[in-house]
Coordinates of C-alpha atoms (C1' of nucleotides) in Angstrom, one line a residue:
Chain A
M1 CA -104.5 70.7 -18.8
L2 CA -104.9 67.1 -20.2
P3 CA -102.0 66.1 -22.5
H4 CA -102.9 65.3 -26.3
T5 CA -102.0 61.8 -27.1
I6 CA -99.5 62.6 -29.7
K7 CA -100.2 60.6 -32.8
V8 CA -96.6 59.0 -33.5
A9 CA -97.1 58.7 -37.4
C10 CA -94.9 59.2 -40.0
S11 CA -97.4 59.8 -42.4
N12 CA -98.0 63.1 -41.1
C13 CA -94.1 63.7 -39.9
N14 CA -92.8 67.0 -41.4
L15 CA -89.3 65.1 -41.6
R16 CA -90.8 63.0 -43.7
E17 CA -89.1 64.2 -46.6
L18 CA -85.5 64.0 -44.8
C19 CA -86.3 60.6 -43.1
M20 CA -88.1 58.5 -45.4
P21 CA -88.2 60.2 -48.8
M22 CA -89.7 57.0 -50.6
Q23 CA -92.4 56.7 -53.3
L24 CA -95.2 55.2 -50.9
D25 CA -99.1 54.9 -51.3
Q26 CA -101.0 55.5 -48.7
Q27 CA -101.7 51.9 -47.3
E28 CA -97.9 51.4 -47.3
L29 CA -97.3 54.8 -45.3
E30 CA -99.9 53.4 -42.8
R31 CA -97.6 50.6 -42.4
I32 CA -94.8 52.4 -42.0
D33 CA -96.6 54.0 -39.2
E34 CA -96.7 50.5 -37.2
V35 CA -92.5 50.6 -37.2
V36 CA -92.1 53.4 -35.4
A37 CA -93.5 52.4 -31.9
T38 CA -92.9 55.0 -29.7
R39 CA -90.7 58.3 -29.3
K40 CA -88.4 59.1 -26.4
S41 CA -86.8 62.4 -25.2
I42 CA -83.8 62.7 -24.1
K43 CA -82.0 65.5 -22.0
R44 CA -79.3 67.7 -22.7
G45 CA -75.9 65.7 -21.7
A46 CA -77.8 62.3 -21.3
S47 CA -77.2 59.3 -23.6
L48 CA -79.6 57.8 -25.7
F49 CA -77.7 54.6 -26.2
R50 CA -73.8 53.6 -25.0
S51 CA -71.5 51.4 -25.6
G52 CA -72.2 47.6 -25.0
E53 CA -75.7 47.9 -24.5
K54 CA -78.0 46.3 -26.4
F55 CA -79.1 47.2 -29.6
T56 CA -82.9 46.8 -30.7
S57 CA -83.7 49.7 -32.2
L58 CA -82.6 52.1 -34.6
Y59 CA -83.5 56.0 -33.9
A60 CA -84.9 59.0 -36.1
I61 CA -83.9 62.5 -34.8
R62 CA -87.2 64.2 -34.6
T63 CA -85.7 67.7 -32.5
G64 CA -82.3 68.4 -31.0
F65 CA -78.7 67.2 -31.8
F66 CA -76.8 64.5 -30.9
K67 CA -72.6 63.5 -30.8
T68 CA -72.0 59.7 -31.2
T69 CA -68.4 58.9 -29.8
V70 CA -66.0 55.6 -29.7
A71 CA -63.3 55.3 -26.9
T72 CA -60.6 53.1 -26.6
D73 CA -59.7 51.1 -23.6
D74 CA -57.0 53.5 -22.3
G75 CA -59.8 56.4 -22.3
R76 CA -59.1 58.4 -25.3
E77 CA -62.4 59.4 -27.2
Q78 CA -62.9 60.0 -30.8
V79 CA -66.3 62.0 -31.9
T80 CA -67.6 59.9 -34.8
G81 CA -70.3 62.3 -36.0
F82 CA -72.6 64.9 -35.0
Q83 CA -76.4 64.3 -35.9
M84 CA -79.8 66.8 -36.1
A85 CA -83.2 66.4 -37.3
G86 CA -84.0 63.6 -39.5
E87 CA -80.8 61.5 -39.3
I88 CA -80.9 57.9 -38.3
I89 CA -78.8 56.9 -35.8
G90 CA -77.9 53.4 -34.0
L91 CA -76.5 51.2 -37.1
D92 CA -73.5 50.3 -35.4
G93 CA -75.3 48.2 -33.4
I94 CA -76.3 45.7 -35.6
V95 CA -74.0 43.9 -36.5
S96 CA -73.0 42.4 -32.9
D97 CA -76.6 43.2 -31.7
K98 CA -74.6 45.5 -29.2
H99 CA -73.8 49.1 -29.8
S100 CA -70.1 50.1 -30.5
C101 CA -70.4 53.7 -29.7
D102 CA -72.4 56.2 -27.4
A103 CA -75.0 58.8 -28.5
V104 CA -75.4 61.8 -26.7
A105 CA -77.6 64.7 -27.0
L106 CA -76.1 68.2 -27.0
E107 CA -79.3 69.7 -26.3
D108 CA -82.5 68.2 -24.9
A109 CA -83.8 66.2 -28.2
E110 CA -86.1 63.5 -29.2
V111 CA -86.1 60.6 -31.1
C112 CA -88.7 57.9 -32.9
V113 CA -88.0 54.6 -32.1
M114 CA -87.9 52.0 -34.6
P115 CA -87.4 48.7 -33.4
F116 CA -85.0 46.9 -35.9
D117 CA -86.6 43.7 -36.0
R118 CA -90.3 45.1 -37.1
L119 CA -88.0 47.1 -39.5
E120 CA -86.5 43.8 -41.3
E121 CA -89.9 42.2 -41.1
L122 CA -92.0 45.2 -42.8
S123 CA -88.6 45.7 -45.4
R124 CA -89.4 42.4 -46.5
E125 CA -92.9 43.4 -47.5
V126 CA -92.5 46.9 -48.7
N127 CA -90.0 46.9 -51.6
A128 CA -89.1 50.5 -51.1
L129 CA -88.5 50.2 -47.2
Q130 CA -85.8 47.9 -47.9
H131 CA -84.3 49.6 -50.3
H132 CA -84.4 52.5 -48.3
V133 CA -82.8 51.0 -45.2
H134 CA -79.9 50.0 -47.6
K135 CA -79.2 53.7 -48.3
I136 CA -79.0 54.8 -45.4
M137 CA -76.4 52.5 -44.5
S138 CA -74.9 52.9 -47.5
R139 CA -74.9 56.8 -47.0
E140 CA -73.0 56.3 -43.7
I141 CA -70.4 54.3 -45.1
V142 CA -69.8 57.1 -47.5
R143 CA -69.9 59.9 -45.1
E144 CA -67.4 58.2 -43.2
H145 CA -65.1 57.7 -46.3
G146 CA -65.5 61.6 -46.4
V147 CA -64.6 62.1 -42.7
M148 CA -61.8 59.5 -43.4
L149 CA -60.1 61.9 -45.8
L150 CA -61.0 64.5 -43.9
L151 CA -58.6 63.2 -41.1
G152 CA -56.0 61.6 -43.5
S153 CA -55.1 64.2 -45.6
M154 CA -56.1 67.9 -44.7
R155 CA -54.3 70.2 -43.3
A156 CA -56.3 72.0 -39.8
E157 CA -57.4 74.8 -41.8
E158 CA -59.0 72.7 -44.4
R159 CA -60.4 70.0 -41.8
V160 CA -62.5 73.7 -40.0
A161 CA -63.5 74.8 -43.3
A162 CA -64.9 71.4 -44.3
F163 CA -66.7 70.7 -41.1
L164 CA -68.3 74.4 -41.2
L165 CA -69.4 74.1 -44.7
N166 CA -70.9 70.5 -44.2
L167 CA -72.9 71.7 -40.7
V168 CA -74.3 74.7 -42.6
K169 CA -75.2 72.8 -45.4
R170 CA -77.2 70.3 -43.2
L171 CA -78.8 73.3 -41.4
H172 CA -79.9 74.7 -44.4
A173 CA -81.1 71.7 -45.6
R174 CA -83.5 72.0 -42.7
G175 CA -84.9 75.4 -43.4
F176 CA -81.7 77.4 -41.5
S177 CA -80.0 80.4 -42.6
R178 CA -76.8 79.3 -44.9
S179 CA -74.6 81.8 -42.9
E180 CA -75.8 81.8 -39.9
L181 CA -75.4 79.0 -37.2
V182 CA -74.9 78.1 -33.4
L183 CA -72.5 75.4 -32.7
R184 CA -74.3 73.1 -30.3
M185 CA -70.9 71.3 -29.2
T186 CA -68.0 72.5 -27.5
R187 CA -64.5 73.6 -29.0
E188 CA -63.3 70.1 -27.6
E189 CA -65.7 68.1 -29.5
I190 CA -65.4 69.7 -32.9
G191 CA -61.6 68.9 -32.4
S192 CA -62.2 65.6 -31.6
Y193 CA -64.2 65.1 -34.3
L194 CA -61.6 66.7 -36.4
G195 CA -58.7 64.9 -35.1
L196 CA -57.4 68.4 -33.5
K197 CA -56.9 70.0 -30.1
L198 CA -59.2 72.6 -29.0
E199 CA -56.9 75.3 -28.8
T200 CA -56.1 74.2 -32.6
V201 CA -59.9 75.2 -33.4
S202 CA -60.3 78.2 -31.5
R203 CA -57.0 79.2 -33.0
T204 CA -58.6 78.5 -36.6
F205 CA -61.7 80.2 -35.9
S206 CA -59.6 83.3 -34.9
K207 CA -58.1 83.1 -37.8
F208 CA -61.1 82.9 -40.4
G209 CA -62.3 86.1 -37.9
D210 CA -59.4 88.0 -39.0
D211 CA -59.5 87.2 -42.8
G212 CA -62.8 88.1 -42.7
I213 CA -64.3 84.7 -43.5
V214 CA -66.3 84.5 -40.6
E215 CA -67.6 86.1 -37.7
V216 CA -67.1 84.0 -34.4
K217 CA -68.7 84.9 -31.2
Q218 CA -68.0 81.9 -29.1
R219 CA -70.7 80.0 -29.9
H220 CA -72.5 82.2 -32.3
L221 CA -71.3 81.8 -35.8
R222 CA -71.7 83.8 -39.2
I223 CA -70.1 82.4 -42.4
L224 CA -69.6 85.8 -44.5
D225 CA -67.3 84.1 -47.3
A226 CA -68.5 80.5 -48.3
D227 CA -66.6 81.0 -51.4
A228 CA -63.5 81.1 -49.5
L229 CA -64.0 78.5 -47.2
Q230 CA -64.8 76.4 -50.4
R231 CA -61.1 77.6 -51.9
I232 CA -59.8 76.5 -48.5
V233 CA -61.2 73.2 -48.6
N234 CA -60.2 72.6 -52.2
P235 CA -57.1 74.7 -53.1
Q236 CA -57.3 75.7 -56.7
V237 CA -55.1 73.9 -59.4
C238 CA -53.7 76.3 -61.9
H239 CA -54.4 76.0 -65.2
Chain B
M1 CA -57.2 22.1 -72.9
L2 CA -60.9 22.2 -72.2
P3 CA -61.6 24.4 -69.2
H4 CA -63.9 23.2 -66.7
T5 CA -67.0 25.2 -66.2
I6 CA -66.4 26.2 -62.8
K7 CA -69.2 25.9 -60.8
V8 CA -70.1 29.3 -59.2
A9 CA -71.8 28.1 -55.6
C10 CA -71.4 29.3 -52.8
S11 CA -73.0 26.1 -51.3
N12 CA -69.5 24.4 -51.9
C13 CA -67.2 27.2 -51.5
N14 CA -64.7 27.0 -49.1
L15 CA -64.8 30.7 -47.8
R16 CA -68.7 30.6 -47.0
E17 CA -67.7 30.5 -42.9
L18 CA -66.1 34.1 -43.9
C19 CA -68.5 35.4 -46.1
M20 CA -72.1 33.7 -45.4
P21 CA -71.6 32.4 -42.0
M22 CA -75.5 32.0 -41.5
Q23 CA -77.4 29.1 -40.8
L24 CA -79.2 27.7 -43.7
D25 CA -81.0 24.6 -44.9
Q26 CA -79.6 23.2 -48.3
Q27 CA -82.8 24.7 -50.1
E28 CA -81.9 28.1 -49.1
L29 CA -78.2 27.3 -49.7
E30 CA -79.1 26.3 -52.9
R31 CA -81.2 29.8 -53.6
I32 CA -78.4 31.6 -52.8
D33 CA -76.3 30.3 -55.1
E34 CA -78.7 31.9 -58.0
V35 CA -77.4 35.3 -56.3
V36 CA -74.2 34.7 -57.3
A37 CA -74.0 35.4 -61.2
T38 CA -70.4 35.0 -61.8
R39 CA -66.7 35.4 -61.5
K40 CA -65.1 37.8 -62.6
S41 CA -60.8 38.3 -62.5
I42 CA -58.8 41.0 -61.8
K43 CA -55.3 41.8 -62.9
R44 CA -52.8 43.5 -60.3
G45 CA -53.2 46.8 -60.8
A46 CA -56.8 46.9 -62.3
S47 CA -59.8 48.2 -61.1
L48 CA -62.6 46.4 -60.1
F49 CA -64.8 49.4 -60.2
R50 CA -64.1 53.5 -59.8
S51 CA -65.5 56.2 -58.6
G52 CA -68.4 57.3 -60.7
E53 CA -69.5 54.3 -62.2
K54 CA -73.0 52.6 -62.2
F55 CA -73.4 50.4 -59.2
T56 CA -75.1 47.2 -59.7
S57 CA -73.2 44.3 -57.7
L58 CA -71.8 43.9 -54.6
Y59 CA -68.7 41.7 -54.9
A60 CA -67.4 39.0 -52.6
I61 CA -63.5 38.3 -52.9
R62 CA -62.5 35.0 -53.9
T63 CA -58.6 35.4 -53.8
G64 CA -56.0 38.6 -54.2
F65 CA -56.1 41.5 -52.3
F66 CA -57.6 45.1 -52.9
K67 CA -57.5 48.7 -51.8
T68 CA -60.5 51.4 -51.8
T69 CA -59.8 54.5 -52.5
V70 CA -61.7 58.2 -52.4
A71 CA -60.4 61.4 -53.9
T72 CA -60.5 64.6 -53.8
D73 CA -61.6 67.5 -56.7
D74 CA -57.9 68.4 -56.5
G75 CA -56.4 65.1 -56.5
R76 CA -55.3 64.0 -53.2
E77 CA -56.1 60.3 -52.3
Q78 CA -57.1 58.7 -49.6
V79 CA -56.7 54.6 -49.0
T80 CA -60.4 54.1 -47.3
G81 CA -59.3 50.2 -46.8
F82 CA -57.6 47.3 -47.6
Q83 CA -59.4 43.5 -48.5
M84 CA -59.0 40.1 -48.6
A85 CA -60.9 36.8 -49.5
G86 CA -63.9 36.7 -47.7
E87 CA -64.8 40.0 -47.4
I88 CA -67.4 42.4 -49.5
I89 CA -66.7 45.5 -51.5
G90 CA -69.2 47.7 -53.1
L91 CA -71.3 49.1 -50.3
D92 CA -70.8 52.7 -50.9
G93 CA -72.4 52.4 -54.1
I94 CA -75.6 51.6 -52.8
V95 CA -77.2 55.1 -51.6
S96 CA -76.3 57.2 -55.0
D97 CA -76.3 54.0 -57.7
K98 CA -73.3 54.9 -58.1
H99 CA -69.8 54.2 -57.2
S100 CA -67.9 56.8 -54.9
C101 CA -64.7 55.1 -54.3
D102 CA -62.2 53.0 -56.6
A103 CA -61.1 49.3 -55.9
V104 CA -57.9 48.3 -57.0
A105 CA -56.5 44.7 -57.1
L106 CA -53.2 45.0 -55.2
E107 CA -52.3 41.3 -56.5
D108 CA -54.5 39.5 -59.4
A109 CA -57.9 38.8 -58.0
E110 CA -60.9 36.6 -58.5
V111 CA -64.5 38.3 -57.2
C112 CA -68.0 36.8 -57.0
V113 CA -70.3 38.8 -58.4
M114 CA -73.7 39.4 -56.5
P115 CA -76.0 41.8 -58.4
F116 CA -77.7 43.5 -56.0
D117 CA -81.7 43.8 -57.3
R118 CA -81.1 40.2 -57.2
L119 CA -79.6 40.2 -53.4
E120 CA -82.3 42.7 -52.4
E121 CA -85.0 40.0 -54.2
L122 CA -83.7 37.2 -52.4
S123 CA -83.2 38.6 -49.0
R124 CA -87.1 39.5 -49.1
E125 CA -87.4 35.7 -48.7
V126 CA -84.6 34.3 -46.6
N127 CA -84.3 36.2 -43.6
A128 CA -81.2 35.0 -42.7
L129 CA -79.5 36.5 -45.4
Q130 CA -81.7 39.5 -45.0
H131 CA -80.1 40.1 -41.6
H132 CA -76.7 39.2 -43.1
V133 CA -76.5 41.8 -45.7
H134 CA -77.6 44.1 -42.8
K135 CA -74.8 42.8 -40.4
I136 CA -71.9 43.3 -43.2
M137 CA -73.1 47.1 -43.6
S138 CA -73.2 47.6 -40.1
R139 CA -69.8 46.0 -39.5
E140 CA -68.4 48.1 -42.3
I141 CA -69.6 50.9 -40.2
V142 CA -68.1 49.9 -37.2
R143 CA -64.5 49.1 -39.0
E144 CA -64.7 53.0 -40.2
H145 CA -65.6 53.9 -37.0
G146 CA -61.9 52.4 -35.7
V147 CA -60.4 54.0 -38.4
M148 CA -61.6 57.3 -37.8
L149 CA -60.5 56.6 -33.7
L150 CA -57.2 55.8 -35.4
L151 CA -56.8 58.8 -37.5
G152 CA -58.2 61.1 -34.8
S153 CA -56.4 60.2 -31.8
M154 CA -53.3 58.3 -32.4
R155 CA -49.6 59.1 -33.0
A156 CA -47.5 57.5 -35.7
E157 CA -46.0 54.9 -34.0
E158 CA -50.1 53.6 -32.4
R159 CA -50.9 53.7 -35.9
V160 CA -48.8 51.5 -37.4
A161 CA -48.5 49.0 -34.6
A162 CA -52.7 48.7 -35.0
F163 CA -52.5 48.6 -38.3
L164 CA -49.9 45.7 -38.4
L165 CA -51.9 43.6 -35.4
N166 CA -54.7 44.3 -37.6
L167 CA -53.7 43.0 -40.9
V168 CA -52.3 39.6 -39.3
K169 CA -55.5 38.9 -37.3
R170 CA -57.6 39.0 -40.5
L171 CA -54.5 37.0 -41.5
H172 CA -54.7 34.0 -39.2
A173 CA -58.2 34.2 -39.5
R174 CA -57.8 33.2 -43.2
G175 CA -55.3 30.1 -42.2
F176 CA -52.2 32.4 -42.6
S177 CA -49.3 32.9 -40.3
R178 CA -50.2 34.9 -36.6
S179 CA -46.8 36.2 -37.2
E180 CA -45.6 36.3 -41.0
L181 CA -47.0 38.0 -43.4
V182 CA -46.5 39.8 -46.9
L183 CA -47.3 43.0 -47.6
R184 CA -49.4 43.9 -50.7
M185 CA -49.1 47.3 -50.4
T186 CA -46.7 49.9 -50.8
R187 CA -45.3 52.4 -47.7
E188 CA -47.4 54.7 -49.6
E189 CA -50.8 52.9 -49.3
I190 CA -50.0 52.5 -46.0
G191 CA -49.4 56.0 -45.2
S192 CA -52.5 56.9 -46.8
Y193 CA -54.4 54.5 -45.1
L194 CA -53.3 55.7 -42.0
G195 CA -52.7 59.5 -42.3
L196 CA -49.0 59.5 -42.5
K197 CA -46.4 60.1 -44.9
L198 CA -44.5 57.4 -46.7
E199 CA -41.2 58.3 -45.3
T200 CA -43.0 58.1 -41.6
V201 CA -44.3 54.6 -42.2
S202 CA -40.8 53.3 -43.4
R203 CA -38.7 54.8 -40.4
T204 CA -41.6 53.8 -37.9
F205 CA -40.7 50.0 -39.4
S206 CA -37.3 51.0 -38.9
K207 CA -37.7 51.6 -35.1
F208 CA -39.9 48.8 -34.6
G209 CA -37.2 46.7 -36.3
D210 CA -34.4 48.1 -34.0
D211 CA -36.4 47.5 -31.1
G212 CA -36.7 43.8 -31.9
I213 CA -40.5 44.3 -32.2
V214 CA -40.5 43.0 -35.9
E215 CA -38.1 41.7 -38.6
V216 CA -38.7 43.8 -41.6
K217 CA -37.3 43.5 -45.1
Q218 CA -39.0 45.5 -47.6
R219 CA -42.3 44.0 -47.9
H220 CA -41.7 40.8 -46.0
L221 CA -42.7 41.5 -42.5
R222 CA -42.2 38.7 -39.2
I223 CA -43.8 39.9 -35.9
L224 CA -41.2 38.9 -33.3
D225 CA -43.4 40.4 -30.3
A226 CA -46.9 40.9 -30.5
D227 CA -47.6 41.8 -26.9
A228 CA -45.2 44.8 -27.4
L229 CA -47.6 46.1 -30.4
Q230 CA -50.6 45.6 -28.2
R231 CA -49.1 48.0 -25.3
I232 CA -48.0 50.8 -28.3
V233 CA -51.2 50.9 -29.3
N234 CA -53.3 50.7 -26.0
P235 CA -50.7 52.3 -23.5
Q236 CA -50.9 50.7 -20.1
V237 CA -52.7 52.7 -17.2
C238 CA -51.2 52.3 -14.2
H239 CA -52.5 50.7 -11.0
Chain C
dC1 C1' -29.0 43.3 -66.8
dG2 C1' -30.6 47.6 -67.0
dG3 C1' -34.3 50.6 -65.7
dT4 C1' -38.1 52.3 -63.1
dA5 C1' -40.6 51.7 -58.6
dT6 C1' -40.0 51.4 -54.2
dA7 C1' -37.9 51.7 -49.7
dT8 C1' -34.4 53.4 -46.5
dT9 C1' -32.1 57.2 -44.2
dG10 C1' -30.3 62.1 -42.9
dA11 C1' -30.6 66.9 -42.6
dC12 C1' -34.0 70.6 -42.0
dT13 C1' -38.9 73.0 -41.5
dT14 C1' -43.0 73.4 -40.2
dC15 C1' -47.6 72.9 -38.2
dA16 C1' -50.2 71.7 -34.2
dT17 C1' -49.6 70.6 -29.7
dT18 C1' -48.7 71.6 -24.9
dC19 C1' -48.3 74.4 -21.2
dA20 C1' -49.9 78.4 -19.1
dA21 C1' -52.4 82.4 -18.1
dT22 C1' -56.1 85.3 -18.7
dG23 C1' -61.3 86.0 -20.0
dC24 C1' -65.9 85.3 -21.0
dC25 C1' -70.8 84.0 -19.7
dA26 C1' -74.5 81.5 -17.8
dG27 C1' -76.5 80.1 -13.8
dT28 C1' -76.9 80.1 -8.8
dG29 C1' -77.5 81.9 -4.5
dG30 C1' -76.7 85.7 -1.2
Chain D
dC1 C1' -79.8 92.5 -8.0
dC2 C1' -75.3 91.5 -7.8
dA3 C1' -71.2 88.7 -6.7
dC4 C1' -69.5 84.5 -7.2
dT5 C1' -68.4 80.3 -9.7
dG6 C1' -67.3 77.1 -12.6
dG7 C1' -67.2 75.6 -17.4
dC8 C1' -65.7 76.9 -21.5
dA9 C1' -63.0 80.1 -25.3
dT10 C1' -59.2 82.7 -26.5
dT11 C1' -54.3 83.2 -26.6
dG12 C1' -49.0 83.6 -26.1
dA13 C1' -44.7 81.0 -26.0
dA14 C1' -42.0 77.1 -26.5
dT15 C1' -42.0 72.4 -27.5
dG16 C1' -42.3 68.3 -30.4
dA17 C1' -43.8 65.4 -33.7
dA18 C1' -44.3 64.4 -38.4
dG19 C1' -43.5 66.1 -42.8
dT20 C1' -40.3 67.7 -46.4
dC21 C1' -36.1 67.5 -49.3
dA22 C1' -33.1 65.1 -51.2
dA23 C1' -29.5 61.5 -51.4
dT24 C1' -29.1 56.8 -51.8
dA25 C1' -29.8 51.5 -51.9
dT26 C1' -32.7 47.7 -53.1
dA27 C1' -35.8 45.0 -55.6
dC28 C1' -38.6 43.5 -59.2
dC29 C1' -39.8 43.3 -64.3
dG30 C1' -39.3 42.9 -69.0

DNA sequence: CGGTATATTGACTTCATTCAATGCCAGTGG
DNA sequence: CCACTGGCATTGAATGAAGTCAATATACCG
């Protein structure tokens, strides 16, 4: 059983619309292919990079699901995000040439490795790529603003509702159901991301279940009333 | 009294080490000068840009002090950061060509306006500038990771202590005292940034005062025991 | 000098945490 | 195939940290 030599090529990758949604001519597209040097598989539970390791590349997720975490000296850990197919991780490493967070696969995953010096080189020549890299970084900054808003000003139920809506929205953009999802992470990881304890996350799920807003069975989750979730996130102003 | 035409030039700006700390030859430096088109003054309380406005430029702060805020539909506001001389704001606008936060001057301020299309153009030609722009964005991402850690996993006293240490560190890097500072923002703004109510911020300051760690008189603050603050942020592990 | 912003402090409440017991499920080996 | 194990999830009861409401106090600005 000879393995095919998998052609690593953005030009015929079905995730391109998520990962590199730019107007490029054929020639430019082929040049982009040069940047994506290799792919890499990461087993569930293994890390793609760890805090302190030398930064060399950005990674585009092809399949699988990651969490990124930062930690304090005294061992507390904070989940800073959950990433899925088409999303880019590793941006934290650019500033100091070292990664400052861990990226751990929550299920078996495959990523495209994009050596950053090659990416910089090519984006000097392909304007659309240059701007795209800037947009990816800006998007991450804006995403984090949203998380700060969540952590700084929302109550537990609002946080959990916002989390679920965000997750299902991103899954739906990837062709999954808009109402059904499987949580790839534990209650503790959700809690860490949302600034809550795992018991609070569990209780909130149960409460949403009692209210008929969602159906929760361990990690299987069905959203029955997305509008209700939305109203929990954005309490209506009367008028 | 004829005003001097102020030469807008990074090449002889005393903030260069903060804002553009790169190895550049004289010729490159002069090209950078071209990017910084103009300066702009912002009165205390006025905004440099607002959420929804068209994005055109990044801004390097020359003097003064800013806060950036995001808001929910239902009017809740979250301070996402406080910025001072040498720091760059506006990165949030790149992704969608619109700003997604407000930048408000907390004291009379002056900024250098850097049209972003010019910046992209020039960074295709000056490698060091390209990499510097990437580092600035990455630094902002890492900073926000730190805020997420703070908001998600620290208690009120830890947050306030971390906030004070961070602020005084940045001020000291700009030549100010390592122990004395004037808070440019209200208790409410500090609270919003830290995910606390203004009363909690006030009480925590008072507690630190009672414990002899700081001396607080309204917005004037003197740090008496920085080590104690550090221990509050990072509770010592015994060994 | 007066009025408004901001800050401090106290008393009480509330929401989330903590601690603890129990339940559920997937994977492993007898 | 079933029993066992260990990790994960749920739920309850008690606690506690921060929030809320309210009453001053202080300072800043026109």
